[in-house]
Amino acid sequence: MSLTPSTVRRKVGSVQQRRVVFVVFDDFQALDLVGPYEVFRGSGEYDCQIVASRPGCVRSDSGLPVGVDCSVEDVDPVTVDTLVVVGGPGVEAARDEPRLMQWIRSAAGARRVASVCTGAFLLAAAGLLDGKRVTTHWAFTAQLAREYPRVGVDRDPIFVHDGNIWSSAGVTAGMDLALALVEDDLGRRAALELARYLVLFLRRPGGQTQYSTALWRPQPATDPVRAAVAAIHAEPGARHSIGDLAARSGLSPRHFQRRFTAELGVGPAAYVEQVRIEAAQTALIDGDPVGAVARRCGFGTAESLRRAFHRRLGVSPADYRDRFRSTTATAITAKPAATA
């Protein structure tokens, strides 16, 4: 028997449907909505509804239109089981929509309140994240922490659960979050069946740090530290002890370490390791052998590189290479059909 969506729905059980309400706005991120929506609908156990400030056509940032039948004022917040607020460039303007923000505040009593990607900014603006640990897309974690200092922002997790608040990292991580919510309701077996049908990880390996770029890197403020940072990036695999870097900067080791940490927010050793990991990531994507990458990037041995990757990224170097290397190296090409 072939596996169809209805087959999956029959397998996940017969719990009474729960109401999941998705909040969208002009210039929302389409996949923040569509991904989690398909996960919930795929289980067959949820009544999904999309709302906005007004009914009608709401366009995503990619131009994809979504028809919204109800405004937020048409939905009684008391009837909401799970509130999901999506993200996207439009969150900036959405934060200034009084009707939308008031409704989100009034829906705070839902059994679960969730944000996908930068939807966390809307929940934070509504005051729902104060004192909570949350995450968002890695490129916006610093901004979220800066604008809402009462929110505990964690940069790495794919999703975070704190009380009745759930939050996810960027874009596709909304599907990870939705699967976790399904598992929370229906159990592991139901969520696993759904993940298999959707061809998803039930638990994605590693955190979102593995996807980020060098945007994490602050800029040094003074010439001595700038000289040391330039040397690290010029040759990540070279010897970069405190003494070596201090000599390059013209400062004593003790003074250099204090100034480096004050300007960059991280000590020299941790900074060097992060730069070396980034260099190793690039080399692994190019398909270089793990041992050679470890030696060239300053880790010495493959085991040292493996430990650093697990500590920083939550995955092994080999797994990282397999996950992110060029698609041309991993694609399966169909052989031409034989001719008579």
Short mmCIF file of C-alpha atoms in Angstrom, two decimals:
data_model
loop_
_atom_site.label_atom_id
_atom_site.label_comp_id
_atom_site.label_asym_id
_atom_site.label_seq_id
_atom_site.Cartn_x
_atom_site.Cartn_y
_atom_site.Cartn_z
CA MET A 1 0.00 0.00 0.00
CA SER A 2 1.38 3.41 -0.92
CA LEU A 3 1.91 5.98 1.82
CA THR A 4 -0.37 8.98 1.35
CA PRO A 5 -1.06 12.00 3.56
CA SER A 6 -4.30 10.39 4.71
CA THR A 7 -2.36 7.28 5.70
CA VAL A 8 -0.08 9.39 7.88
CA ARG A 9 -3.08 11.14 9.44
CA ARG A 10 -4.67 7.82 10.33
CA LYS A 11 -1.46 6.65 11.94
CA VAL A 12 -1.00 9.60 14.29
CA GLY A 13 -4.11 8.98 16.34
CA SER A 14 -7.51 10.48 16.95
CA VAL A 15 -7.00 13.22 19.53
CA GLN A 16 -9.54 16.05 19.31
CA GLN A 17 -8.31 18.75 16.95
CA ARG A 18 -6.47 21.69 18.48
CA ARG A 19 -6.68 25.16 16.99
CA VAL A 20 -3.40 26.55 15.66
CA VAL A 21 -3.54 30.21 14.61
CA PHE A 22 -0.78 31.67 12.43
CA VAL A 23 -0.21 35.44 12.44
CA VAL A 24 1.04 36.95 9.17
CA PHE A 25 1.62 40.50 7.90
CA ASP A 26 2.82 42.22 4.75
CA ASP A 27 6.36 41.10 3.80
CA PHE A 28 6.31 37.99 5.97
CA GLN A 29 8.70 35.13 5.19
CA ALA A 30 6.64 32.60 3.22
CA LEU A 31 8.42 29.47 4.45
CA ASP A 32 7.98 30.59 8.07
CA LEU A 33 4.26 30.05 7.45
CA VAL A 34 4.09 27.28 4.87
CA GLY A 35 6.60 24.94 6.53
CA PRO A 36 4.99 24.75 9.99
CA TYR A 37 1.49 24.91 8.47
CA GLU A 38 2.20 21.77 6.40
CA VAL A 39 3.59 19.98 9.45
CA PHE A 40 0.48 20.65 11.53
CA ARG A 41 -1.90 19.91 8.68
CA GLY A 42 0.02 16.77 7.77
CA SER A 43 -0.73 15.25 11.15
CA GLY A 44 -4.47 15.61 10.60
CA GLU A 45 -4.97 16.52 14.24
CA TYR A 46 -5.01 20.33 14.06
CA ASP A 47 -7.40 23.00 12.88
CA CYS A 48 -5.11 25.58 11.25
CA GLN A 49 -6.10 29.18 10.64
CA ILE A 50 -4.21 32.18 9.25
CA VAL A 51 -5.00 35.68 10.51
CA ALA A 52 -3.69 39.17 9.81
CA SER A 53 -4.58 42.74 10.68
CA ARG A 54 -7.15 42.66 7.91
CA PRO A 55 -8.68 39.93 5.73
CA GLY A 56 -7.70 39.62 2.09
CA CYS A 57 -4.48 39.05 0.20
CA VAL A 58 -1.28 39.32 2.23
CA ARG A 59 1.95 39.18 0.26
CA SER A 60 5.14 37.59 1.50
CA ASP A 61 8.53 39.21 0.99
CA SER A 62 9.04 36.99 -2.07
CA GLY A 63 5.74 38.15 -3.57
CA LEU A 64 3.88 34.92 -2.84
CA PRO A 65 0.29 35.92 -1.99
CA VAL A 66 -1.68 34.26 0.80
CA GLY A 67 -5.42 34.62 1.12
CA VAL A 68 -6.45 35.43 4.70
CA ASP A 69 -10.12 34.95 5.56
CA CYS A 70 -10.11 36.54 9.02
CA SER A 71 -8.65 39.57 10.68
CA VAL A 72 -7.30 39.20 14.20
CA GLU A 73 -10.41 40.95 15.48
CA ASP A 74 -12.55 38.11 14.06
CA VAL A 75 -10.81 35.50 16.23
CA ASP A 76 -11.49 35.15 19.94
CA PRO A 77 -8.06 34.71 21.61
CA VAL A 78 -9.67 32.35 24.14
CA THR A 79 -10.23 29.80 21.35
CA VAL A 80 -6.54 29.65 20.40
CA ASP A 81 -4.66 26.55 21.55
CA THR A 82 -1.34 27.35 19.85
CA LEU A 83 -0.37 30.78 18.52
CA VAL A 84 2.38 30.86 15.89
CA VAL A 85 3.83 34.25 14.89
CA VAL A 86 5.92 34.11 11.73
CA GLY A 87 8.88 36.30 10.82
CA GLY A 88 10.16 38.23 7.84
CA PRO A 89 11.24 41.76 6.89
CA GLY A 90 7.74 43.03 7.64
CA VAL A 91 8.15 42.62 11.40
CA GLU A 92 9.51 46.17 11.61
CA ALA A 93 6.26 47.64 10.32
CA ALA A 94 4.08 45.03 12.03
CA ARG A 95 5.38 46.13 15.43
CA ASP A 96 3.71 49.49 14.78
CA GLU A 97 0.26 48.03 14.04
CA PRO A 98 -1.77 48.65 17.25
CA ARG A 99 -4.59 46.20 16.42
CA LEU A 100 -2.19 43.38 15.62
CA MET A 101 -0.01 43.93 18.69
CA GLN A 102 -2.99 44.24 21.02
CA TRP A 103 -4.43 40.98 19.74
CA ILE A 104 -1.10 39.18 20.19
CA ARG A 105 -1.01 40.43 23.80
CA SER A 106 -4.56 39.23 24.34
CA ALA A 107 -3.65 35.79 22.97
CA ALA A 108 -0.80 35.41 25.48
CA GLY A 109 -2.99 33.08 27.52
CA ALA A 110 -2.94 30.40 24.81
CA ARG A 111 -1.65 27.04 25.90
CA ARG A 112 1.40 27.65 23.70
CA VAL A 113 2.80 30.76 22.06
CA ALA A 114 5.44 30.25 19.38
CA SER A 115 7.59 32.38 17.11
CA VAL A 116 9.33 31.39 13.90
CA CYS A 117 12.51 33.22 12.94
CA THR A 118 12.16 36.99 13.50
CA GLY A 119 8.59 36.54 14.68
CA ALA A 120 10.31 36.67 18.08
CA PHE A 121 10.53 40.46 17.64
CA LEU A 122 6.73 40.70 17.61
CA LEU A 123 6.40 38.58 20.75
CA ALA A 124 9.13 40.65 22.42
CA ALA A 125 7.43 43.91 21.43
CA ALA A 126 4.21 42.57 22.94
CA GLY A 127 6.06 41.95 26.22
CA LEU A 128 5.58 38.18 26.07
CA LEU A 129 9.27 37.25 26.14
CA ASP A 130 10.44 39.18 29.22
CA GLY A 131 12.42 36.84 31.44
CA LYS A 132 12.20 34.04 28.88
CA ARG A 133 14.97 32.18 27.07
CA VAL A 134 14.39 32.34 23.31
CA THR A 135 16.13 32.08 19.97
CA THR A 136 15.72 33.57 16.51
CA HIS A 137 17.62 33.54 13.21
CA TRP A 138 21.36 33.68 13.95
CA ALA A 139 21.73 36.91 11.94
CA PHE A 140 19.28 38.74 14.23
CA THR A 141 20.11 37.41 17.70
CA ALA A 142 22.35 40.35 18.57
CA GLN A 143 19.67 42.84 17.49
CA LEU A 144 16.99 41.05 19.50
CA ALA A 145 19.18 41.04 22.61
CA ARG A 146 20.08 44.72 22.13
CA GLU A 147 16.52 45.93 21.57
CA TYR A 148 14.95 43.77 24.28
CA PRO A 149 17.49 43.41 27.13
CA ARG A 150 14.95 41.62 29.37
CA VAL A 151 14.83 38.72 26.93
CA GLY A 152 17.38 35.91 27.29
CA VAL A 153 18.54 35.34 23.71
CA ASP A 154 20.35 32.07 22.86
CA ARG A 155 22.08 32.19 19.49
CA ASP A 156 22.65 28.51 18.77
CA PRO A 157 19.56 26.29 19.29
CA ILE A 158 17.30 25.33 16.40
CA PHE A 159 14.38 25.88 18.77
CA VAL A 160 13.88 26.73 22.45
CA HIS A 161 11.07 25.84 24.86
CA ASP A 162 10.63 27.96 27.99
CA GLY A 163 7.31 27.61 29.80
CA ASN A 164 4.51 28.12 27.31
CA ILE A 165 6.84 30.03 24.97
CA TRP A 166 8.44 28.21 22.04
CA SER A 167 10.77 29.93 19.57
CA SER A 168 12.75 28.77 16.57
CA ALA A 169 15.72 29.82 14.50
CA GLY A 170 15.34 30.98 10.91
CA VAL A 171 13.10 29.86 8.09
CA THR A 172 13.18 26.03 7.81
CA ALA A 173 13.70 25.76 11.58
CA GLY A 174 9.99 26.52 11.87
CA MET A 175 9.38 22.98 10.65
CA ASP A 176 11.65 21.61 13.38
CA LEU A 177 9.64 23.63 15.89
CA ALA A 178 6.30 22.40 14.53
CA LEU A 179 7.47 18.78 14.70
CA ALA A 180 8.49 19.34 18.32
CA LEU A 181 5.04 20.73 19.09
CA VAL A 182 3.41 17.73 17.41
CA GLU A 183 5.62 15.43 19.47
CA ASP A 184 4.66 17.37 22.60
CA ASP A 185 0.99 16.72 21.83
CA LEU A 186 0.88 13.33 20.15
CA GLY A 187 4.06 11.59 21.24
CA ARG A 188 7.33 10.59 19.62
CA ARG A 189 5.96 7.83 17.41
CA ALA A 190 3.39 10.13 15.79
CA ALA A 191 5.98 12.85 15.21
CA LEU A 192 8.44 10.32 13.79
CA GLU A 193 5.87 8.99 11.30
CA LEU A 194 5.15 12.53 10.19
CA ALA A 195 8.86 13.41 9.92
CA ARG A 196 9.45 10.33 7.76
CA TYR A 197 6.63 11.29 5.43
CA LEU A 198 7.89 14.88 5.13
CA VAL A 199 11.52 13.67 4.74
CA LEU A 200 12.67 15.67 7.75
CA PHE A 201 14.89 15.08 10.76
CA LEU A 202 12.83 14.58 13.89
CA ARG A 203 15.85 16.09 15.66
CA ARG A 204 18.16 18.05 13.36
CA PRO A 205 21.82 17.39 14.26
CA GLY A 206 23.67 20.35 15.73
CA GLY A 207 22.61 23.93 16.32
CA GLN A 208 22.21 26.87 13.95
CA THR A 209 25.80 28.01 14.45
CA GLN A 210 26.77 25.53 11.74
CA TYR A 211 24.80 27.63 9.24
CA SER A 212 26.06 31.08 10.24
CA THR A 213 28.81 33.13 8.66
CA ALA A 214 31.42 35.50 10.03
CA LEU A 215 28.74 38.04 11.01
CA TRP A 216 29.46 36.97 14.59
CA ARG A 217 32.75 38.80 14.45
CA PRO A 218 33.01 42.22 16.18
CA GLN A 219 35.52 44.78 14.92
CA PRO A 220 38.55 45.80 16.98
CA ALA A 221 38.65 49.41 18.11
CA THR A 222 42.41 50.06 18.35
CA ASP A 223 45.42 49.47 16.10
CA PRO A 224 47.25 46.99 18.40
CA VAL A 225 44.26 44.62 18.56
CA ARG A 226 43.49 45.24 14.89
CA ALA A 227 47.01 44.08 13.98
CA ALA A 228 46.59 40.87 15.97
CA VAL A 229 43.17 40.15 14.44
CA ALA A 230 44.54 40.72 10.93
CA ALA A 231 47.33 38.22 11.58
CA ILE A 232 44.86 35.59 12.81
CA HIS A 233 42.70 35.91 9.71
CA ALA A 234 45.64 36.06 7.33
CA GLU A 235 46.90 32.65 8.47
CA PRO A 236 44.49 30.81 10.82
CA GLY A 237 46.71 27.74 11.03
CA ALA A 238 49.81 29.62 12.21
CA ARG A 239 50.96 29.78 15.81
CA HIS A 240 48.85 32.35 17.63
CA SER A 241 49.71 32.09 21.31
CA ILE A 242 49.05 34.99 23.65
CA GLY A 243 52.76 35.79 23.59
CA ASP A 244 52.94 35.77 19.79
CA LEU A 245 49.89 38.00 19.38
CA ALA A 246 51.00 40.35 22.15
CA ALA A 247 54.39 40.77 20.51
CA ARG A 248 52.72 41.57 17.20
CA SER A 249 50.52 44.18 18.88
CA GLY A 250 53.39 45.76 20.82
CA LEU A 251 51.73 45.13 24.18
CA SER A 252 52.60 42.99 27.18
CA PRO A 253 50.74 39.61 27.18
CA ARG A 254 48.65 40.62 30.19
CA HIS A 255 47.73 44.02 28.80
CA PHE A 256 47.02 42.53 25.36
CA GLN A 257 44.66 39.89 26.71
CA ARG A 258 42.71 42.46 28.72
CA ARG A 259 42.40 44.86 25.78
CA PHE A 260 41.56 42.13 23.26
CA THR A 261 38.77 40.76 25.47
CA ALA A 262 37.40 44.23 26.22
CA GLU A 263 37.25 45.20 22.52
CA LEU A 264 35.98 41.94 21.06
CA GLY A 265 34.01 40.44 23.93
CA VAL A 266 35.90 37.16 23.76
CA GLY A 267 39.41 36.07 24.75
CA PRO A 268 42.20 35.60 22.18
CA ALA A 269 42.24 31.79 22.44
CA ALA A 270 38.50 31.48 21.86
CA TYR A 271 38.70 33.96 18.97
CA VAL A 272 41.52 32.03 17.31
CA GLU A 273 39.58 28.79 17.61
CA GLN A 274 36.48 30.33 16.04
CA VAL A 275 38.47 31.69 13.09
CA ARG A 276 40.12 28.31 12.63
CA ILE A 277 36.75 26.58 12.66
CA GLU A 278 35.50 28.94 9.95
CA ALA A 279 38.58 28.19 7.85
CA ALA A 280 38.00 24.47 8.39
CA GLN A 281 34.33 24.83 7.39
CA THR A 282 35.34 26.38 4.07
CA ALA A 283 37.93 23.67 3.41
CA LEU A 284 35.51 20.88 4.27
CA ILE A 285 32.87 22.28 1.92
CA ASP A 286 35.50 22.14 -0.82
CA GLY A 287 35.82 18.42 -0.06
CA ASP A 288 39.27 18.39 1.55
CA PRO A 289 40.14 15.39 3.78
CA VAL A 290 39.49 15.91 7.49
CA GLY A 291 43.09 15.17 8.53
CA ALA A 292 44.55 17.61 6.04
CA VAL A 293 42.08 20.29 7.09
CA ALA A 294 42.97 19.79 10.75
CA ARG A 295 46.68 20.25 10.09
CA ARG A 296 46.28 23.22 7.75
CA CYS A 297 43.86 25.08 10.01
CA GLY A 298 45.92 24.79 13.19
CA PHE A 299 44.17 21.93 14.99
CA GLY A 300 47.02 19.48 14.54
CA THR A 301 45.00 16.26 14.50
CA ALA A 302 41.65 15.12 13.18
CA GLU A 303 40.59 14.31 16.74
CA SER A 304 41.28 17.87 17.93
CA LEU A 305 39.25 19.20 15.01
CA ARG A 306 36.43 16.78 15.79
CA ARG A 307 36.29 17.91 19.43
CA ALA A 308 36.26 21.58 18.42
CA PHE A 309 33.45 21.00 15.90
CA HIS A 310 31.33 19.13 18.41
CA ARG A 311 31.91 21.83 21.02
CA ARG A 312 31.17 24.76 18.71
CA LEU A 313 28.79 23.36 16.08
CA GLY A 314 27.33 20.18 17.55
CA VAL A 315 28.35 18.06 14.54
CA SER A 316 31.46 16.21 13.42
CA PRO A 317 33.70 17.55 10.62
CA ALA A 318 32.73 14.62 8.40
CA ASP A 319 29.02 15.22 8.96
CA TYR A 320 29.47 18.92 8.27
CA ARG A 321 31.29 18.20 5.01
CA ASP A 322 28.59 15.76 3.89
CA ARG A 323 25.84 18.22 4.74
CA PHE A 324 27.25 21.33 3.07
CA ARG A 325 29.60 20.25 0.30
CA SER A 326 28.76 21.10 -3.30
CA THR A 327 25.60 19.51 -4.64
CA THR A 328 27.50 18.57 -7.80
CA ALA A 329 29.67 16.29 -5.69
CA THR A 330 26.73 14.49 -4.10
CA ALA A 331 24.02 14.46 -6.74
CA ILE A 332 23.04 11.15 -8.27
CA THR A 333 22.97 11.45 -12.04
CA ALA A 334 20.67 9.12 -13.94
CA LYS A 335 22.39 6.99 -16.53
CA PRO A 336 21.12 7.40 -20.07
CA ALA A 337 18.76 4.71 -21.19
CA ALA A 338 20.28 2.00 -23.32
CA THR A 339 19.51 2.23 -27.01
CA ALA A 340 18.62 -0.68 -29.16
#
